[in-house]
Short mmCIF file of C-alpha atoms and ligand atoms in Angstrom, two decimals:
data_model
loop_
_atom_site.label_atom_id
_atom_site.label_comp_id
_atom_site.label_asym_id
_atom_site.label_seq_id
_atom_site.Cartn_x
_atom_site.Cartn_y
_atom_site.Cartn_z
CA UNK A 8 -0.08 0.03 0.36
CA UNK A 9 1.20 3.34 -0.81
CA UNK A 10 2.69 5.77 1.85
CA UNK A 11 0.91 8.81 3.12
CA UNK A 12 2.25 11.51 5.60
CA UNK A 13 1.29 14.39 7.14
CA UNK A 14 1.61 17.16 10.15
CA UNK A 15 -0.74 19.49 11.94
CA UNK A 16 1.04 22.21 13.88
CA UNK A 17 -0.42 22.57 17.72
CA UNK A 18 -0.63 26.23 17.63
CA UNK A 19 -4.12 26.37 18.85
CA UNK A 20 -6.52 26.07 21.52
CA UNK A 21 -8.82 24.20 18.21
CA UNK A 22 -7.84 23.14 14.77
CA UNK A 23 -10.15 25.04 11.94
CA UNK A 24 -12.57 24.56 9.48
CA UNK A 25 -9.57 25.23 6.98
CA UNK A 26 -7.27 22.27 8.84
CA UNK A 27 -9.84 20.11 8.22
CA UNK A 28 -10.81 20.70 5.02
CA UNK A 29 -7.34 21.13 3.70
CA UNK A 30 -6.09 18.50 5.46
CA UNK A 31 -7.63 16.42 7.82
CA UNK A 32 -10.47 15.12 5.79
CA UNK A 33 -8.20 14.17 3.45
CA UNK A 34 -6.21 12.17 6.23
CA UNK A 35 -9.08 10.41 7.20
CA UNK A 36 -9.86 9.30 3.77
CA UNK A 37 -6.39 8.09 2.63
CA UNK A 38 -6.32 5.87 5.59
CA UNK A 39 -8.24 3.13 4.23
CA UNK A 40 -5.77 2.01 1.16
CA UNK A 41 -2.70 3.37 2.19
CA UNK A 42 -0.18 3.30 5.21
CA UNK A 43 -0.72 6.73 7.16
CA UNK A 44 2.12 8.08 8.79
CA UNK A 45 0.18 11.19 10.95
CA UNK A 46 2.30 13.34 13.28
CA UNK A 47 1.83 16.46 16.05
CA UNK A 48 4.61 19.01 14.65
CA UNK A 49 5.44 20.27 18.16
CA UNK A 50 9.06 21.28 16.78
CA UNK A 51 7.64 23.38 14.34
CA UNK A 52 5.85 24.78 17.22
CA UNK A 53 8.57 26.61 18.96
CA UNK A 54 9.92 28.27 16.01
CA UNK A 55 7.76 31.22 17.16
CA UNK A 56 6.99 32.44 20.54
CA UNK A 57 5.57 29.95 22.66
CA UNK A 58 4.13 29.19 26.19
CA UNK A 59 5.37 25.57 27.79
CA UNK A 60 2.16 24.84 29.32
CA UNK A 61 -0.10 25.94 26.58
CA UNK A 62 2.34 23.53 24.09
CA UNK A 63 1.72 20.37 26.27
CA UNK A 64 -2.15 21.47 26.61
CA UNK A 65 -2.25 22.02 22.95
CA UNK A 66 -0.43 18.51 21.97
CA UNK A 67 -2.73 16.98 23.83
CA UNK A 68 -5.96 18.42 22.36
CA UNK A 69 -4.58 17.87 18.89
CA UNK A 70 -4.23 14.45 19.48
CA UNK A 71 -7.99 14.31 20.95
CA UNK A 72 -8.97 16.35 17.20
CA UNK A 73 -7.18 14.07 15.30
CA UNK A 74 -9.03 11.00 16.96
CA UNK A 75 -12.22 13.02 16.63
CA UNK A 76 -11.67 14.19 13.21
CA UNK A 77 -11.74 10.14 12.41
CA UNK A 78 -8.01 9.16 12.19
CA UNK A 79 -8.35 5.84 13.87
CA UNK A 80 -4.98 4.41 15.73
CA UNK A 81 -5.52 0.68 13.80
CA UNK A 82 -4.68 1.88 10.43
CA UNK A 83 -2.62 5.08 11.29
CA UNK A 84 0.59 5.87 13.27
CA UNK A 85 -0.43 8.73 15.24
CA UNK A 86 2.39 10.35 16.84
CA UNK A 87 4.40 13.90 18.11
CA UNK A 88 7.21 14.49 16.25
CA UNK A 89 9.71 15.00 19.07
CA UNK A 90 9.00 11.57 20.20
CA UNK A 91 10.88 10.61 16.61
CA UNK A 92 14.41 11.71 17.30
CA UNK A 93 15.54 11.05 13.27
CA UNK A 94 13.18 14.15 12.37
CA UNK A 95 15.62 16.34 13.79
CA UNK A 96 18.55 14.48 13.20
CA UNK A 97 17.71 14.54 9.50
CA UNK A 98 17.03 17.86 9.41
CA UNK A 99 20.40 18.74 10.62
CA UNK A 100 21.85 16.92 7.61
CA UNK A 101 19.62 18.56 4.91
CA UNK A 102 20.54 21.92 6.98
CA UNK A 103 24.00 21.24 5.38
CA UNK A 104 21.99 20.41 1.55
CA UNK A 105 20.43 23.73 1.40
CA UNK A 106 21.33 26.74 0.24
CA UNK A 107 20.74 29.57 2.61
CA UNK A 108 19.36 32.00 -0.92
CA UNK A 109 17.28 28.73 -1.20
CA UNK A 110 15.25 28.69 2.48
CA UNK A 111 15.28 32.84 2.13
CA UNK A 112 12.89 32.20 -0.81
CA UNK A 113 10.60 30.20 1.08
CA UNK A 114 7.52 32.60 1.37
CA UNK A 115 6.21 31.72 4.68
CA UNK A 116 9.19 32.75 6.25
CA UNK A 117 8.96 35.89 4.66
CA UNK A 118 5.55 36.26 5.50
CA UNK A 119 5.72 35.00 9.09
CA UNK A 120 8.94 37.40 9.42
CA UNK A 121 7.83 40.32 8.27
CA UNK A 122 6.15 41.81 11.37
CA UNK A 123 8.80 42.09 13.51
CA UNK A 124 11.44 41.95 10.70
CA UNK A 125 14.26 39.12 9.50
CA UNK A 126 15.95 39.68 12.65
CA UNK A 127 13.66 39.57 15.11
CA UNK A 128 12.97 35.87 13.43
CA UNK A 129 14.22 32.54 15.08
CA UNK A 130 16.67 30.43 13.09
CA UNK A 131 13.80 27.87 13.62
CA UNK A 132 11.64 29.87 11.83
CA UNK A 133 13.94 30.28 9.20
CA UNK A 134 14.55 26.91 9.22
CA UNK A 135 11.12 25.24 9.56
CA UNK A 136 10.64 24.28 5.86
CA UNK A 137 14.38 21.84 6.20
CA UNK A 138 12.71 20.45 8.92
CA UNK A 139 9.41 19.86 7.43
CA UNK A 140 11.41 18.19 4.46
CA UNK A 141 13.01 15.62 7.28
CA UNK A 142 9.62 14.92 8.47
CA UNK A 143 8.39 13.89 5.07
CA UNK A 144 11.55 12.18 3.74
CA UNK A 145 12.28 9.62 6.65
CA UNK A 146 9.05 7.61 5.91
CA UNK A 147 9.56 7.91 2.02
CA UNK A 148 5.73 8.43 1.66
CA UNK A 149 4.27 8.37 -1.89
CA UNK A 150 1.65 10.93 -0.80
CA UNK A 151 1.47 13.93 1.57
CA UNK A 152 -1.87 15.49 2.03
CA UNK A 153 -1.92 18.76 2.61
CA UNK A 154 -3.93 22.54 1.80
CA UNK A 155 -2.05 24.67 -1.01
CA UNK A 156 -0.50 26.91 1.87
CA UNK A 157 2.29 24.30 1.87
CA UNK A 158 2.80 23.74 -1.86
CA UNK A 159 6.23 25.78 -2.04
CA UNK A 160 7.52 23.34 1.16
CA UNK A 161 7.08 19.89 -1.01
CA UNK A 162 8.93 21.35 -3.86
CA UNK A 163 11.70 22.26 -1.30
CA UNK A 164 11.16 18.92 0.23
CA UNK A 165 11.52 17.36 -3.43
CA UNK A 166 14.73 19.56 -4.28
CA UNK A 167 16.41 18.03 -1.59
CA UNK A 168 15.46 14.72 -1.65
CA UNK A 169 16.82 14.81 -5.31
CA UNK A 170 20.02 16.37 -4.47
CA UNK A 171 20.43 13.79 -1.77
CA UNK A 172 19.92 11.12 -4.02
CA UNK A 173 22.20 12.65 -6.82
CA UNK A 174 25.05 13.53 -4.08
CA UNK A 175 24.86 9.93 -1.94
CA UNK A 176 22.94 6.94 -3.58
CA UNK A 177 19.05 7.15 -4.25
CA UNK A 178 17.57 7.05 -0.35
CA UNK A 179 14.68 9.10 -0.82
CA UNK A 180 11.63 9.10 -2.66
CA UNK A 181 10.20 12.24 -4.30
CA UNK A 182 6.72 12.68 -2.53
CA UNK A 183 3.83 13.96 -4.51
CA UNK A 184 1.84 16.81 -2.80
CA UNK A 185 -2.00 15.67 -2.31
CA UNK A 186 -3.84 18.84 -2.61
CA UNK A 187 -7.71 18.37 -3.73
CA UNK A 188 -8.10 21.48 -6.04
CA UNK A 189 -12.15 22.01 -4.11
CA UNK A 190 -10.53 22.34 -0.97
CA UNK A 191 -7.35 23.31 -0.98
CA UNK A 192 -7.89 27.02 -0.01
CA UNK A 193 -10.59 27.90 2.63
CA UNK A 194 -10.83 31.63 3.22
CA UNK A 195 -11.21 33.87 6.02
CA UNK A 196 -14.86 34.88 6.70
CA UNK A 197 -14.33 38.40 6.96
CA UNK A 198 -11.42 38.89 4.52
CA UNK A 199 -12.65 36.44 2.09
CA UNK A 200 -9.30 37.45 -0.63
CA UNK A 201 -6.98 35.64 2.36
CA UNK A 202 -6.54 32.30 3.44
CA UNK A 203 -8.81 31.55 6.92
CA UNK A 204 -5.75 31.41 9.41
CA UNK A 205 -5.38 32.03 13.23
CA UNK A 206 -3.36 35.14 12.31
CA UNK A 207 -5.97 36.38 10.22
CA UNK A 208 -8.72 39.05 10.14
CA UNK A 209 -9.66 37.77 13.89
CA UNK A 210 -11.85 35.41 15.58
CA UNK A 211 -14.86 35.67 13.59
CA UNK A 212 -12.90 35.13 10.19
CA UNK A 213 -12.34 31.29 11.23
CA UNK A 214 -14.73 28.90 12.82
CA UNK A 215 -12.55 27.14 15.51
CA UNK A 216 -13.64 23.21 15.53
CA UNK A 217 -14.15 23.56 19.25
CA UNK A 218 -15.57 26.55 19.93
CA UNK A 219 -19.50 26.52 20.95
CA UNK A 220 -21.09 25.52 17.89
CA UNK A 221 -23.75 28.74 18.31
CA UNK A 222 -20.39 30.86 17.84
CA UNK A 223 -19.79 29.29 14.75
CA UNK A 224 -23.28 29.88 13.38
CA UNK A 225 -23.26 33.38 14.14
CA UNK A 226 -19.75 33.60 12.38
CA UNK A 227 -21.27 31.98 9.21
CA UNK A 228 -24.29 34.28 9.43
CA UNK A 229 -21.98 37.55 9.36
CA UNK A 230 -19.35 36.21 7.68
CA UNK A 231 -18.86 38.98 4.71
CA UNK A 232 -20.55 38.45 1.23
CA UNK A 233 -20.11 40.45 -1.72
CA UNK A 234 -21.91 43.32 -3.71
CA UNK A 235 -25.22 41.87 -5.82
CA UNK A 236 -27.00 39.70 -5.02
CA UNK A 237 -26.66 36.48 -7.10
CA UNK A 238 -25.43 32.65 -5.05
CA UNK A 239 -23.05 31.70 -7.56
CA UNK A 240 -18.91 30.87 -7.92
CA UNK A 241 -16.85 33.23 -8.62
CA UNK A 242 -13.62 33.37 -7.05
CA UNK A 243 -12.78 36.92 -8.63
CA UNK A 244 -16.19 38.59 -8.37
CA UNK A 245 -17.69 36.83 -5.13
CA UNK A 246 -14.89 35.38 -3.34
CA UNK A 247 -17.20 35.55 0.24
CA UNK A 248 -19.93 33.43 -1.37
CA UNK A 249 -18.03 31.44 -3.31
CA UNK A 250 -15.83 30.38 -0.23
CA UNK A 251 -19.25 29.81 1.79
CA UNK A 252 -20.13 27.34 -1.35
CA UNK A 253 -17.03 25.47 -1.28
CA UNK A 254 -17.52 24.91 2.69
CA UNK A 255 -21.25 23.93 1.89
CA UNK A 256 -20.36 21.40 -0.73
CA UNK A 257 -17.70 19.45 1.62
CA UNK A 258 -20.03 19.36 4.09
CA UNK A 259 -22.50 18.16 2.81
CA UNK A 260 -21.18 16.30 -0.66
CA UNK A 261 -23.75 18.40 -2.94
CA UNK A 262 -21.93 19.59 -6.01
CA UNK A 263 -21.84 23.49 -6.03
CA UNK A 264 -23.22 23.49 -9.30
CA UNK A 265 -26.56 21.43 -7.80
CA UNK A 266 -26.45 24.54 -5.03
CA UNK A 267 -26.38 27.00 -7.27
CA UNK A 268 -29.56 25.53 -8.83
CA UNK A 269 -30.86 25.47 -5.08
CA UNK A 270 -30.27 28.97 -4.19
CA UNK A 271 -31.21 30.36 -8.04
CA UNK A 272 -33.40 33.28 -7.18
CA UNK A 273 -32.37 33.65 -3.24
CA UNK A 274 -30.66 35.73 -0.98
CA UNK A 275 -27.40 35.58 0.26
CA UNK A 276 -29.24 35.84 4.04
CA UNK A 277 -31.09 32.61 3.03
CA UNK A 278 -27.94 30.23 2.11
CA UNK A 279 -25.95 31.85 5.09
CA UNK A 280 -28.68 30.41 7.54
CA UNK A 281 -28.93 27.22 6.24
CA UNK A 282 -24.80 26.99 6.04
CA UNK A 283 -24.87 28.05 9.47
CA UNK A 284 -26.96 24.70 10.65
CA UNK A 285 -24.73 22.08 8.07
CA UNK A 286 -21.84 23.58 10.39
CA UNK A 287 -23.25 23.16 13.52
CA UNK A 288 -24.57 19.84 12.54
CA UNK A 289 -21.05 19.04 11.27
CA UNK A 290 -18.74 20.78 14.54
CA UNK A 291 -21.29 19.56 17.29
CA UNK A 292 -20.62 16.32 17.44
CA UNK A 293 -16.97 17.05 16.87
CA UNK A 294 -16.11 19.24 19.76
CA UNK A 295 -18.09 15.96 22.04
CA UNK A 296 -16.16 13.42 20.89
CA UNK A 297 -12.69 15.79 21.37
CA UNK A 298 -14.17 16.63 24.92
CA UNK A 299 -14.70 12.85 25.77
CA UNK A 300 -11.46 11.92 24.57
CA UNK A 301 -9.87 14.62 26.25
CA UNK A 302 -10.88 13.28 29.45
CA UNK A 303 -9.26 10.13 29.21
CA UNK A 304 -5.79 11.39 28.72
CA UNK A 305 -4.18 7.83 29.57
CA UNK A 306 -5.77 6.44 26.40
CA UNK A 307 -4.81 9.29 23.79
CA UNK A 308 -0.75 8.78 25.48
CA UNK A 309 -1.18 5.07 24.65
CA UNK A 310 -2.31 6.02 21.06
CA UNK A 311 0.41 8.51 21.15
CA UNK A 312 3.12 5.44 22.45
CA UNK A 313 2.31 3.19 19.88
CA UNK A 314 2.19 5.74 16.61
CA UNK A 315 5.97 6.38 18.03
CA UNK A 316 6.98 3.14 18.33
CA UNK A 317 5.90 2.46 14.55
CA UNK A 318 7.10 5.72 13.50
CA UNK A 319 10.12 5.64 15.38
CA UNK A 320 11.03 2.19 13.20
CA UNK A 321 10.66 2.99 9.94
CA UNK A 322 12.24 6.67 10.58
CA UNK A 323 15.62 5.42 12.30
CA UNK A 324 15.86 2.87 9.56
CA UNK A 325 15.95 5.70 7.07
CA UNK A 326 18.15 7.71 9.48
CA UNK A 327 20.93 5.12 9.53
CA UNK A 328 21.01 4.47 5.79
CA UNK A 329 21.56 8.48 5.57
CA UNK A 330 24.11 8.25 8.07
CA UNK A 331 26.37 5.72 6.44
CA UNK A 332 25.79 7.52 2.91
CA UNK A 333 27.23 10.78 3.94
CA UNK A 334 30.07 9.47 5.90
CA UNK A 335 29.58 9.18 9.40
CA UNK A 336 30.99 6.58 11.19
CA UNK A 337 28.42 4.05 12.99
CA UNK A 338 29.11 3.87 16.62
CA UNK A 339 30.17 0.33 17.69
P1 TYM B 6 -0.59 23.92 9.31
O1 TYM B 6 -0.43 23.34 11.05
O2 TYM B 6 -0.15 25.26 9.82
O3 TYM B 6 -2.03 23.34 9.13
C1 TYM B 6 -2.18 21.75 9.20
C2 TYM B 6 -2.54 21.67 7.59
O4 TYM B 6 -4.13 22.60 7.46
C3 TYM B 6 -3.90 23.37 6.32
N1 TYM B 6 -4.46 24.59 5.96
C4 TYM B 6 -5.13 24.57 5.25
N2 TYM B 6 -6.03 24.36 4.35
C5 TYM B 6 -7.05 24.98 3.40
N3 TYM B 6 -7.20 26.28 3.77
C6 TYM B 6 -6.78 26.83 4.98
N4 TYM B 6 -7.28 27.76 5.05
C7 TYM B 6 -5.91 26.30 5.31
N5 TYM B 6 -5.29 26.13 6.64
C8 TYM B 6 -4.51 25.22 7.16
C9 TYM B 6 -2.14 23.29 6.10
O5 TYM B 6 -2.18 23.22 4.46
C10 TYM B 6 -2.03 22.01 6.55
O6 TYM B 6 -1.68 21.09 5.42
N6 TYM B 6 4.23 22.91 7.99
C11 TYM B 6 3.09 22.30 8.04
C12 TYM B 6 2.98 21.43 9.24
C13 TYM B 6 3.92 19.95 9.51
C14 TYM B 6 3.64 19.38 7.59
C15 TYM B 6 5.03 18.74 8.00
C16 TYM B 6 2.50 19.26 6.86
C17 TYM B 6 5.17 19.94 9.78
N7 TYM B 6 6.01 18.99 8.78
C18 TYM B 6 5.49 17.53 7.21
C19 TYM B 6 2.62 17.72 6.11
C20 TYM B 6 3.58 17.11 6.03
C21 TYM B 6 1.77 23.36 9.26
O7 TYM B 6 2.22 24.35 9.25
O8 TYM B 6 0.13 23.40 8.92
#
């Protein structure tokens, strides 16, 4: 079975709808006929300011949310990045193969360091995509299910894999990004030309999967829509309505076209009212299930321990090959 790998950062109290639609949903779907590795990227979470207590809490909350979303520990290795030392170890090797200019071109570094200026950003933030390449390459996955914002990192990963294979010996598989066009980028509800993200317009722009469902409903009902009245999918002219249609379609399985027909002649308010109900119907059981899972931390820790064991076996074996091929002397 082809392998898949992906990760998510524990940098918020809750995943948001963009995370779910852009990535998690695909994780759950791919489990069926792939060999999956999914992890919580706690090492990536310390590349910008963090609070140790929050990080610990959010790591467990992330694990609970993955299970609540349907990631199944019977089918997938679910683990915490720092439980598998080979990520950082291979990351260090890849640092030596990455050009400074090449890393500097990564747009997420530019975006994230824009505020305080490059000098205030951490070296960790700069090296972030290189650690991500290590995360991926260790498992030699065929596919990496992510949202559009990770595409450039995947390209760097492929470049590094190719470079390593060419310089030393064929060691890594060149992974394919698995990015579903329809949901590759979910937009901010208040600023629908920007991606939904916790650093976006503010709390009203994002649906947090663990917030009170009534709050989610309110956010959908007050989402920014566009001038005009017609309900149709048009990314350029109607980014707000298009985003709502994308979410609606993804959560119900109805096609965009069917929705356009269903809402012909109706008002934006009708669409938002109905979508609010759909969203509530989706987040309510997710939230209940997550809270239930968080009540049994022993179970969560067990799942993570089992995942780390599976992951370590694969990752250590790749790292051994790498160390040998680059000329590190093996300890006796
Ligand atoms: P992170 O934690 O920011 O996001 C997790 C996943 O959610 C996707 N995503 C979105 N998709 C659609 N629309 C949106 N508005 C949206 N916002 C977020 C992201 O694309 C991602 O797939 N660097 C990664 C974590 C990571 C990783 C890896 C991923 C670390 N190592 C190795 C894959 C493979 C990140 O920060 O994702």
